[in-house]
Amino acid sequence: MSDQNNKELEALMAETVGIKVGPHRSWDAVNQPMIRHWAEAMGDKNPRYTDPEFASSTEEGSIIAPPTMLQAWTMRGASWKHAPGTQERTADQPYVLDILDEHGYIGVVAVNCDQEYFRNLVPGDDISHYMEIESISEQKQTGLGVGYFVTELWIFVDQNEEKVGEMRFRLLKFLPPKRAPKAAAKPAAEADSKPKKALRPRPGMNKDTRFFWQGLKEGKLLIQRCTSCKTLRHPPSPMCPSCRSLERDAVEASGKGVIHSYVNVHHPDLPAFDASPNPVALVELEEGTRLVAGLIGIEPEDVRIGLPVQAEITQCDDELALALFRPLSEKEQG
Ligand code: ZN
């Protein structure tokens, strides 16, 4: 993009700074059930959140909400609808993220979030928030691409419009790197007549798990083993959960196991998978560890817990080998 284009874009963006949008109302006042669910999910056992008797001796004299719940009160929820009374963004309130999208900066990644709390919230508080763009950086070259850092300032107020908290939420909007030219660039006559089959998703691979995927490429189903106490473990991890040793190697599994649990995946219907629904099992190997794997040679309705299965190491494409499991015949079981 030329400097002139950048200047025009940056002028458009500058006009969006400081426009205050809102209020965004909350569906529910601060309440004990939501506080209890949050504290449970976070594993936070502070009695000020859940024990009314304990809380009666505190400054507030009642339960308080965990301060980090601040943003939860005005969230739109799964319906993606704003609560009644919300003032939506209007046509004369341009939003910098929309402008960046229109200019091709469609990549987005959250960078950081800071919250500041001015008082504890108690059941009955009715929270709203306003949002404005606080600042936009100059154009930056980042590891993800060229982009702009945008800082949103969220201002949370109570039923008396008194400020109870603030949140600064920073995003990077970037131009995604250009993709390699596609086959469509070839003259039509040269292009493959058959549509290519979609590839299976690639596994997440790191230093700890590489041996497992490499083993499959060599036709072996490997299980990680602690060399100190000989405990087997899967999925692979750096430390033995039994003795905390960091020393490990791997042993080859027989590939025999039973279905410990399973699911027939109806949705989403992915083009890389032939079967729909797609049967996926948690297989317990005879060595004792369990792994998640696709099932082959079986109709989804015939899958059942306890079914004996055998790994079949399958080269799915040039790069990916997987252990898929098929039912063992009665002869093989005997
Ligand atoms: Zn160990």
mmCIF file of C-alpha atoms and ligand atoms in Angstrom:
data_model
loop_
_atom_site.group_PDB
_atom_site.id
_atom_site.type_symbol
_atom_site.label_atom_id
_atom_site.label_comp_id
_atom_site.label_asym_id
_atom_site.label_seq_id
_atom_site.Cartn_x
_atom_site.Cartn_y
_atom_site.Cartn_z
ATOM 1 C CA MET A 1 0.000 0.000 0.000
ATOM 2 C CA SER A 2 1.378 3.434 -0.899
ATOM 3 C CA ASP A 3 2.162 6.121 1.665
ATOM 4 C CA GLN A 4 -0.693 8.191 0.236
ATOM 5 C CA ASN A 5 -3.171 5.374 0.850
ATOM 6 C CA ASN A 6 -1.820 4.926 4.374
ATOM 7 C CA LYS A 7 -2.325 8.629 5.068
ATOM 8 C CA GLU A 8 -5.937 8.472 3.891
ATOM 9 C CA LEU A 9 -6.614 5.372 5.986
ATOM 10 C CA GLU A 10 -4.956 6.882 9.038
ATOM 11 C CA ALA A 11 -6.990 10.084 8.680
ATOM 12 C CA LEU A 12 -10.212 8.029 8.550
ATOM 13 C CA MET A 13 -9.148 6.061 11.609
ATOM 14 C CA ALA A 14 -8.182 9.172 13.586
ATOM 15 C CA GLU A 15 -11.765 10.438 13.295
ATOM 16 C CA THR A 16 -13.024 7.403 15.241
ATOM 17 C CA VAL A 17 -10.929 8.066 18.357
ATOM 18 C CA GLY A 18 -12.901 9.256 21.365
ATOM 19 C CA ILE A 19 -16.406 8.486 20.021
ATOM 20 C CA LYS A 20 -18.287 7.096 23.015
ATOM 21 C CA VAL A 21 -20.759 4.343 22.136
ATOM 22 C CA GLY A 22 -23.392 2.989 24.486
ATOM 23 C CA PRO A 23 -24.679 2.358 26.997
ATOM 24 C CA HIS A 24 -24.652 -1.426 26.653
ATOM 25 C CA ARG A 25 -27.033 -2.710 29.284
ATOM 26 C CA SER A 26 -26.828 -6.037 31.138
ATOM 27 C CA TRP A 27 -29.373 -8.817 30.859
ATOM 28 C CA ASP A 28 -29.211 -9.493 34.588
ATOM 29 C CA ALA A 29 -28.273 -7.498 37.637
ATOM 30 C CA VAL A 30 -25.256 -8.741 39.594
ATOM 31 C CA ASN A 31 -26.521 -11.961 41.142
ATOM 32 C CA GLN A 32 -25.503 -14.853 43.353
ATOM 33 C CA PRO A 33 -26.071 -17.738 40.865
ATOM 34 C CA MET A 34 -23.761 -16.237 38.228
ATOM 35 C CA ILE A 35 -21.177 -15.443 40.898
ATOM 36 C CA ARG A 36 -21.323 -19.018 42.199
ATOM 37 C CA HIS A 37 -20.920 -20.506 38.707
ATOM 38 C CA TRP A 38 -17.966 -18.245 38.008
ATOM 39 C CA ALA A 39 -16.231 -19.013 41.329
ATOM 40 C CA GLU A 40 -16.744 -22.739 40.727
ATOM 41 C CA ALA A 41 -15.436 -22.596 37.152
ATOM 42 C CA MET A 42 -12.371 -20.617 38.263
ATOM 43 C CA GLY A 43 -11.799 -22.784 41.328
ATOM 44 C CA ASP A 44 -11.856 -19.620 43.447
ATOM 45 C CA LYS A 45 -12.870 -20.568 47.003
ATOM 46 C CA ASN A 46 -12.847 -17.044 48.484
ATOM 47 C CA PRO A 47 -15.848 -17.115 50.911
ATOM 48 C CA ARG A 48 -16.602 -13.447 50.149
ATOM 49 C CA TYR A 49 -18.094 -14.661 46.863
ATOM 50 C CA THR A 50 -20.256 -17.512 48.052
ATOM 51 C CA ASP A 51 -20.661 -17.600 51.852
ATOM 52 C CA PRO A 52 -23.273 -15.035 53.029
ATOM 53 C CA GLU A 53 -22.470 -15.622 56.691
ATOM 54 C CA PHE A 54 -18.759 -14.940 56.222
ATOM 55 C CA ALA A 55 -19.524 -12.024 53.884
ATOM 56 C CA SER A 56 -21.780 -10.367 56.487
ATOM 57 C CA SER A 57 -18.671 -9.520 58.535
ATOM 58 C CA THR A 58 -16.945 -7.711 55.614
ATOM 59 C CA GLU A 59 -16.997 -4.029 54.684
ATOM 60 C CA GLU A 60 -19.756 -4.588 52.106
ATOM 61 C CA GLY A 61 -21.776 -6.660 54.573
ATOM 62 C CA SER A 62 -22.775 -9.030 51.784
ATOM 63 C CA ILE A 63 -21.508 -11.282 49.036
ATOM 64 C CA ILE A 64 -19.434 -9.483 46.411
ATOM 65 C CA ALA A 65 -18.777 -10.428 42.796
ATOM 66 C CA PRO A 66 -15.233 -11.427 41.846
ATOM 67 C CA PRO A 67 -13.833 -8.195 40.338
ATOM 68 C CA THR A 68 -12.644 -10.077 37.234
ATOM 69 C CA MET A 69 -16.327 -10.782 36.407
ATOM 70 C CA LEU A 70 -16.638 -7.113 35.403
ATOM 71 C CA GLN A 71 -16.967 -7.782 31.682
ATOM 72 C CA ALA A 72 -19.368 -10.705 32.177
ATOM 73 C CA TRP A 73 -22.292 -8.570 33.382
ATOM 74 C CA THR A 74 -22.831 -6.692 30.116
ATOM 75 C CA MET A 75 -21.998 -9.532 27.723
ATOM 76 C CA ARG A 76 -24.503 -10.127 24.966
ATOM 77 C CA GLY A 77 -24.749 -13.875 25.578
ATOM 78 C CA ALA A 78 -25.046 -16.710 23.100
ATOM 79 C CA SER A 79 -27.975 -15.081 21.281
ATOM 80 C CA TRP A 80 -25.588 -12.223 20.391
ATOM 81 C CA LYS A 81 -28.393 -9.781 21.217
ATOM 82 C CA HIS A 82 -27.851 -6.712 23.345
ATOM 83 C CA ALA A 83 -29.961 -6.357 26.455
ATOM 84 C CA PRO A 84 -32.989 -4.026 26.269
ATOM 85 C CA GLY A 85 -32.144 -0.363 26.727
ATOM 86 C CA THR A 86 -28.837 -0.681 24.883
ATOM 87 C CA GLN A 87 -27.955 2.192 22.578
ATOM 88 C CA GLU A 88 -26.364 0.599 19.507
ATOM 89 C CA ARG A 89 -23.637 2.237 17.436
ATOM 90 C CA THR A 90 -25.216 4.679 14.989
ATOM 91 C CA ALA A 91 -24.284 5.475 11.376
ATOM 92 C CA ASP A 92 -22.415 8.617 12.407
ATOM 93 C CA GLN A 93 -20.267 6.642 14.867
ATOM 94 C CA PRO A 94 -17.715 4.932 12.583
ATOM 95 C CA TYR A 95 -15.791 2.017 14.097
ATOM 96 C CA VAL A 96 -12.101 1.729 13.392
ATOM 97 C CA LEU A 97 -12.192 -2.085 13.172
ATOM 98 C CA ASP A 98 -14.766 -1.882 10.344
ATOM 99 C CA ILE A 99 -12.596 0.656 8.513
ATOM 100 C CA LEU A 100 -9.553 -1.605 8.842
ATOM 101 C CA ASP A 101 -11.574 -4.596 7.538
ATOM 102 C CA GLU A 102 -12.636 -2.567 4.499
ATOM 103 C CA HIS A 103 -8.975 -1.762 3.791
ATOM 104 C CA GLY A 104 -7.919 -5.408 3.880
ATOM 105 C CA TYR A 105 -6.625 -5.491 7.467
ATOM 106 C CA ILE A 106 -8.842 -8.463 8.191
ATOM 107 C CA GLY A 107 -6.415 -10.328 10.479
ATOM 108 C CA VAL A 108 -7.160 -9.828 14.154
ATOM 109 C CA VAL A 109 -5.504 -10.932 17.343
ATOM 110 C CA ALA A 110 -6.142 -9.806 20.910
ATOM 111 C CA VAL A 111 -2.930 -8.452 22.430
ATOM 112 C CA ASN A 112 -3.680 -7.617 26.045
ATOM 113 C CA CYS A 113 -6.402 -6.618 28.449
ATOM 114 C CA ASP A 114 -6.093 -4.487 31.593
ATOM 115 C CA GLN A 115 -8.922 -3.995 34.032
ATOM 116 C CA GLU A 116 -9.167 -1.492 36.879
ATOM 117 C CA TYR A 117 -11.802 -1.744 39.604
ATOM 118 C CA PHE A 118 -13.153 1.230 41.572
ATOM 119 C CA ARG A 119 -15.495 -0.600 43.929
ATOM 120 C CA ASN A 120 -16.746 -4.111 44.638
ATOM 121 C CA LEU A 121 -20.003 -5.068 42.954
ATOM 122 C CA VAL A 122 -22.764 -6.577 45.082
ATOM 123 C CA PRO A 123 -25.946 -8.457 44.134
ATOM 124 C CA GLY A 124 -28.510 -5.990 42.784
ATOM 125 C CA ASP A 125 -25.991 -3.696 41.080
ATOM 126 C CA ASP A 126 -27.134 -2.978 37.525
ATOM 127 C CA ILE A 127 -24.079 -2.589 35.291
ATOM 128 C CA SER A 128 -23.766 -0.930 31.874
ATOM 129 C CA HIS A 129 -20.742 -0.126 29.789
ATOM 130 C CA TYR A 130 -19.673 2.455 27.257
ATOM 131 C CA MET A 131 -16.877 1.896 24.764
ATOM 132 C CA GLU A 132 -14.607 4.274 22.946
ATOM 133 C CA ILE A 133 -11.417 3.971 20.931
ATOM 134 C CA GLU A 134 -8.689 5.389 23.123
ATOM 135 C CA SER A 135 -5.738 5.180 20.750
ATOM 136 C CA ILE A 136 -4.492 3.764 17.457
ATOM 137 C CA SER A 137 -0.800 3.122 16.903
ATOM 138 C CA GLU A 138 1.136 4.131 13.830
ATOM 139 C CA GLN A 139 1.565 1.391 11.261
ATOM 140 C CA LYS A 140 3.761 -1.420 12.626
ATOM 141 C CA GLN A 141 5.553 -4.330 11.058
ATOM 142 C CA THR A 142 4.780 -7.389 13.216
ATOM 143 C CA GLY A 143 5.498 -11.095 12.978
ATOM 144 C CA LEU A 144 1.932 -11.598 11.721
ATOM 145 C CA GLY A 145 2.043 -8.860 9.109
ATOM 146 C CA VAL A 146 1.785 -5.078 8.762
ATOM 147 C CA GLY A 147 -0.913 -3.645 11.005
ATOM 148 C CA TYR A 148 -2.208 -1.249 13.624
ATOM 149 C CA PHE A 149 -2.644 -1.697 17.384
ATOM 150 C CA VAL A 150 -6.050 -0.442 18.503
ATOM 151 C CA THR A 151 -6.856 0.222 22.174
ATOM 152 C CA GLU A 152 -10.515 0.154 23.203
ATOM 153 C CA LEU A 153 -11.494 1.765 26.496
ATOM 154 C CA TRP A 154 -14.532 0.190 28.130
ATOM 155 C CA ILE A 155 -16.100 2.206 30.958
ATOM 156 C CA PHE A 156 -18.371 0.298 33.343
ATOM 157 C CA VAL A 157 -20.978 2.184 35.354
ATOM 158 C CA ASP A 158 -23.628 1.229 37.904
ATOM 159 C CA GLN A 159 -27.343 2.086 38.130
ATOM 160 C CA ASN A 160 -26.401 5.643 39.258
ATOM 161 C CA GLU A 161 -24.026 6.124 36.285
ATOM 162 C CA GLU A 162 -21.129 6.009 38.789
ATOM 163 C CA LYS A 163 -17.972 4.522 37.303
ATOM 164 C CA VAL A 164 -17.215 1.102 38.861
ATOM 165 C CA GLY A 165 -14.442 -0.108 36.563
ATOM 166 C CA GLU A 166 -12.488 0.326 33.357
ATOM 167 C CA MET A 167 -11.027 -2.059 30.849
ATOM 168 C CA ARG A 168 -8.426 -1.394 28.175
ATOM 169 C CA PHE A 169 -8.561 -4.011 25.452
ATOM 170 C CA ARG A 170 -5.823 -3.954 22.832
ATOM 171 C CA LEU A 171 -6.040 -5.629 19.426
ATOM 172 C CA LEU A 172 -3.726 -5.938 16.489
ATOM 173 C CA LYS A 173 -5.466 -5.652 13.092
ATOM 174 C CA PHE A 174 -3.150 -6.761 10.299
ATOM 175 C CA LEU A 175 -2.910 -7.470 6.589
ATOM 176 C CA PRO A 176 -2.714 -11.263 6.312
ATOM 177 C CA PRO A 177 0.382 -12.353 4.359
ATOM 178 C CA LYS A 178 -0.312 -13.062 0.682
ATOM 179 C CA ARG A 179 -1.036 -16.720 -0.028
ATOM 180 C CA ALA A 180 0.932 -18.730 -2.577
ATOM 181 C CA PRO A 181 -0.661 -18.520 -6.047
ATOM 182 C CA LYS A 182 -3.398 -21.105 -6.438
ATOM 183 C CA ALA A 183 -3.729 -23.758 -9.140
ATOM 184 C CA ALA A 184 -6.373 -21.537 -10.753
ATOM 185 C CA ALA A 185 -3.497 -19.417 -12.057
ATOM 186 C CA LYS A 186 -2.658 -22.271 -14.450
ATOM 187 C CA PRO A 187 -4.327 -22.314 -17.877
ATOM 188 C CA ALA A 188 -7.570 -24.274 -17.606
ATOM 189 C CA ALA A 189 -6.362 -27.021 -19.946
ATOM 190 C CA GLU A 190 -3.438 -27.842 -17.642
ATOM 191 C CA ALA A 191 -5.413 -27.782 -14.443
ATOM 192 C CA ASP A 192 -6.235 -31.161 -12.912
ATOM 193 C CA SER A 193 -9.622 -32.321 -14.108
ATOM 194 C CA LYS A 194 -10.341 -34.163 -10.857
ATOM 195 C CA PRO A 195 -11.055 -31.995 -7.832
ATOM 196 C CA LYS A 196 -8.427 -32.671 -5.123
ATOM 197 C CA LYS A 197 -9.699 -34.390 -1.994
ATOM 198 C CA ALA A 198 -9.516 -32.193 1.087
ATOM 199 C CA LEU A 199 -6.723 -33.162 3.473
ATOM 200 C CA ARG A 200 -7.332 -34.174 7.045
ATOM 201 C CA PRO A 201 -6.536 -31.494 9.619
ATOM 202 C CA ARG A 202 -2.878 -31.507 10.701
ATOM 203 C CA PRO A 203 -2.135 -32.464 14.295
ATOM 204 C CA GLY A 204 -0.670 -29.880 16.637
ATOM 205 C CA MET A 205 2.971 -30.952 16.896
ATOM 206 C CA ASN A 206 5.726 -29.815 19.245
ATOM 207 C CA LYS A 207 9.002 -31.053 20.697
ATOM 208 C CA ASP A 208 7.163 -33.297 23.145
ATOM 209 C CA THR A 209 4.810 -34.943 20.649
ATOM 210 C CA ARG A 210 6.955 -35.171 17.497
ATOM 211 C CA PHE A 211 8.169 -38.725 18.266
ATOM 212 C CA PHE A 212 4.555 -39.970 18.311
ATOM 213 C CA TRP A 213 3.752 -38.668 14.816
ATOM 214 C CA GLN A 214 7.164 -39.713 13.497
ATOM 215 C CA GLY A 215 6.535 -43.211 14.856
ATOM 216 C CA LEU A 216 3.269 -43.434 12.919
ATOM 217 C CA LYS A 217 5.091 -42.436 9.724
ATOM 218 C CA GLU A 218 7.365 -45.418 10.375
ATOM 219 C CA GLY A 219 4.347 -47.680 10.939
ATOM 220 C CA LYS A 220 4.633 -47.806 14.738
ATOM 221 C CA LEU A 221 2.115 -46.778 17.386
ATOM 222 C CA LEU A 222 4.291 -45.489 20.232
ATOM 223 C CA ILE A 223 3.485 -44.851 23.882
ATOM 224 C CA GLN A 224 5.633 -42.557 25.961
ATOM 225 C CA ARG A 225 7.298 -44.196 28.977
ATOM 226 C CA CYS A 226 8.976 -42.755 32.041
ATOM 227 C CA THR A 227 12.448 -44.287 32.162
ATOM 228 C CA SER A 228 12.638 -43.753 35.934
ATOM 229 C CA CYS A 229 9.456 -45.527 37.106
ATOM 230 C CA LYS A 230 8.389 -47.175 33.806
ATOM 231 C CA THR A 231 4.885 -45.654 33.906
ATOM 232 C CA LEU A 232 3.325 -45.305 30.450
ATOM 233 C CA ARG A 233 1.510 -42.096 29.572
ATOM 234 C CA HIS A 234 -0.502 -40.567 26.730
ATOM 235 C CA PRO A 235 -0.854 -37.890 25.447
ATOM 236 C CA PRO A 236 2.882 -37.207 25.536
ATOM 237 C CA SER A 237 4.064 -34.629 28.067
ATOM 238 C CA PRO A 238 7.406 -33.457 29.440
ATOM 239 C CA MET A 239 7.025 -34.777 33.007
ATOM 240 C CA CYS A 240 5.986 -38.096 34.510
ATOM 241 C CA PRO A 241 2.771 -37.542 36.519
ATOM 242 C CA SER A 242 3.741 -40.428 38.856
ATOM 243 C CA CYS A 243 7.331 -39.605 39.837
ATOM 244 C CA ARG A 244 7.968 -36.208 38.185
ATOM 245 C CA SER A 245 10.936 -37.480 36.253
ATOM 246 C CA LEU A 246 11.774 -35.677 33.030
ATOM 247 C CA GLU A 247 13.490 -38.768 31.593
ATOM 248 C CA ARG A 248 11.439 -40.617 29.034
ATOM 249 C CA ASP A 249 11.510 -42.923 26.058
ATOM 250 C CA ALA A 250 8.804 -44.745 24.123
ATOM 251 C CA VAL A 251 7.610 -48.305 23.625
ATOM 252 C CA GLU A 252 5.733 -49.740 20.693
ATOM 253 C CA ALA A 253 2.107 -50.659 21.379
ATOM 254 C CA SER A 254 0.541 -53.874 20.076
ATOM 255 C CA GLY A 255 -2.286 -51.767 18.635
ATOM 256 C CA LYS A 256 -4.893 -53.928 20.375
ATOM 257 C CA GLY A 257 -7.472 -52.246 22.576
ATOM 258 C CA VAL A 258 -11.131 -51.738 23.366
ATOM 259 C CA ILE A 259 -13.467 -48.820 22.809
ATOM 260 C CA HIS A 260 -13.660 -47.005 26.140
ATOM 261 C CA SER A 261 -16.012 -44.296 24.852
ATOM 262 C CA TYR A 262 -17.033 -42.887 21.498
ATOM 263 C CA VAL A 263 -18.957 -40.233 19.635
ATOM 264 C CA ASN A 264 -20.452 -40.163 16.139
ATOM 265 C CA VAL A 265 -19.673 -36.681 14.845
ATOM 266 C CA HIS A 266 -22.649 -35.320 12.834
ATOM 267 C CA HIS A 267 -21.569 -31.707 12.653
ATOM 268 C CA PRO A 268 -19.532 -30.177 11.170
ATOM 269 C CA ASP A 269 -19.488 -32.326 8.047
ATOM 270 C CA LEU A 270 -15.819 -32.067 7.003
ATOM 271 C CA PRO A 271 -14.875 -32.920 3.399
ATOM 272 C CA ALA A 272 -11.695 -34.748 4.510
ATOM 273 C CA PHE A 273 -13.754 -37.458 6.235
ATOM 274 C CA ASP A 274 -15.580 -40.066 4.172
ATOM 275 C CA ALA A 275 -18.051 -41.217 6.801
ATOM 276 C CA SER A 276 -20.954 -39.053 7.901
ATOM 277 C CA PRO A 277 -21.563 -39.259 10.778
ATOM 278 C CA ASN A 278 -17.905 -39.797 11.521
ATOM 279 C CA PRO A 279 -17.232 -42.308 14.328
ATOM 280 C CA VAL A 280 -14.459 -41.256 16.736
ATOM 281 C CA ALA A 281 -13.433 -43.360 19.731
ATOM 282 C CA LEU A 282 -11.468 -43.106 22.912
ATOM 283 C CA VAL A 283 -9.552 -46.382 22.650
ATOM 284 C CA GLU A 284 -8.044 -48.046 25.707
ATOM 285 C CA LEU A 285 -4.940 -49.886 24.557
ATOM 286 C CA GLU A 286 -4.085 -53.206 26.174
ATOM 287 C CA GLU A 287 -0.986 -51.469 27.602
ATOM 288 C CA GLY A 288 -3.399 -49.265 29.630
ATOM 289 C CA THR A 289 -3.139 -45.829 28.018
ATOM 290 C CA ARG A 290 -5.990 -44.295 26.043
ATOM 291 C CA LEU A 291 -5.998 -42.309 22.819
ATOM 292 C CA VAL A 292 -8.564 -40.583 20.639
ATOM 293 C CA ALA A 293 -8.754 -42.044 17.140
ATOM 294 C CA GLY A 294 -10.981 -42.398 14.108
ATOM 295 C CA LEU A 295 -12.774 -45.695 13.462
ATOM 296 C CA ILE A 296 -12.800 -47.534 10.131
ATOM 297 C CA GLY A 297 -14.541 -50.648 8.859
ATOM 298 C CA ILE A 298 -17.584 -50.115 11.033
ATOM 299 C CA GLU A 299 -20.974 -48.469 10.634
ATOM 300 C CA PRO A 300 -21.546 -45.646 13.136
ATOM 301 C CA GLU A 301 -24.601 -47.440 14.566
ATOM 302 C CA ASP A 302 -22.522 -50.567 15.298
ATOM 303 C CA VAL A 303 -19.960 -48.811 17.491
ATOM 304 C CA ARG A 304 -20.265 -49.793 21.138
ATOM 305 C CA ILE A 305 -18.323 -49.438 24.360
ATOM 306 C CA GLY A 306 -16.133 -52.464 25.069
ATOM 307 C CA LEU A 307 -15.750 -53.433 21.389
ATOM 308 C CA PRO A 308 -12.279 -54.944 20.751
ATOM 309 C CA VAL A 309 -10.373 -52.986 18.114
ATOM 310 C CA GLN A 310 -7.034 -53.100 16.332
ATOM 311 C CA ALA A 311 -4.938 -50.156 15.147
ATOM 312 C CA GLU A 312 -4.391 -49.870 11.437
ATOM 313 C CA ILE A 313 -1.678 -47.341 10.718
ATOM 314 C CA THR A 314 -2.901 -45.448 7.708
ATOM 315 C CA GLN A 315 -0.930 -43.118 5.459
ATOM 316 C CA CYS A 316 -3.625 -40.462 4.899
ATOM 317 C CA ASP A 317 -1.565 -38.284 2.526
ATOM 318 C CA ASP A 318 2.115 -37.546 1.807
ATOM 319 C CA GLU A 319 2.692 -35.986 5.214
ATOM 320 C CA LEU A 320 0.221 -37.543 7.603
ATOM 321 C CA ALA A 321 0.018 -41.042 9.046
ATOM 322 C CA LEU A 322 -2.637 -41.826 11.652
ATOM 323 C CA ALA A 323 -3.565 -44.786 13.802
ATOM 324 C CA LEU A 324 -7.168 -45.567 12.857
ATOM 325 C CA PHE A 325 -8.939 -48.439 14.559
ATOM 326 C CA ARG A 326 -11.068 -51.215 13.056
ATOM 327 C CA PRO A 327 -13.104 -53.816 14.902
ATOM 328 C CA LEU A 328 -11.298 -57.092 15.603
ATOM 329 C CA SER A 329 -12.923 -60.122 13.973
ATOM 330 C CA GLU A 330 -13.968 -62.959 16.284
ATOM 331 C CA LYS A 331 -11.099 -65.056 14.899
ATOM 332 C CA GLU A 332 -8.577 -62.351 15.734
ATOM 333 C CA GLN A 333 -10.052 -62.000 19.219
ATOM 334 C CA GLY A 334 -9.695 -65.710 19.897
HETATM 335 ZN ZN ZN B 1 7.955 -41.860 36.426
#
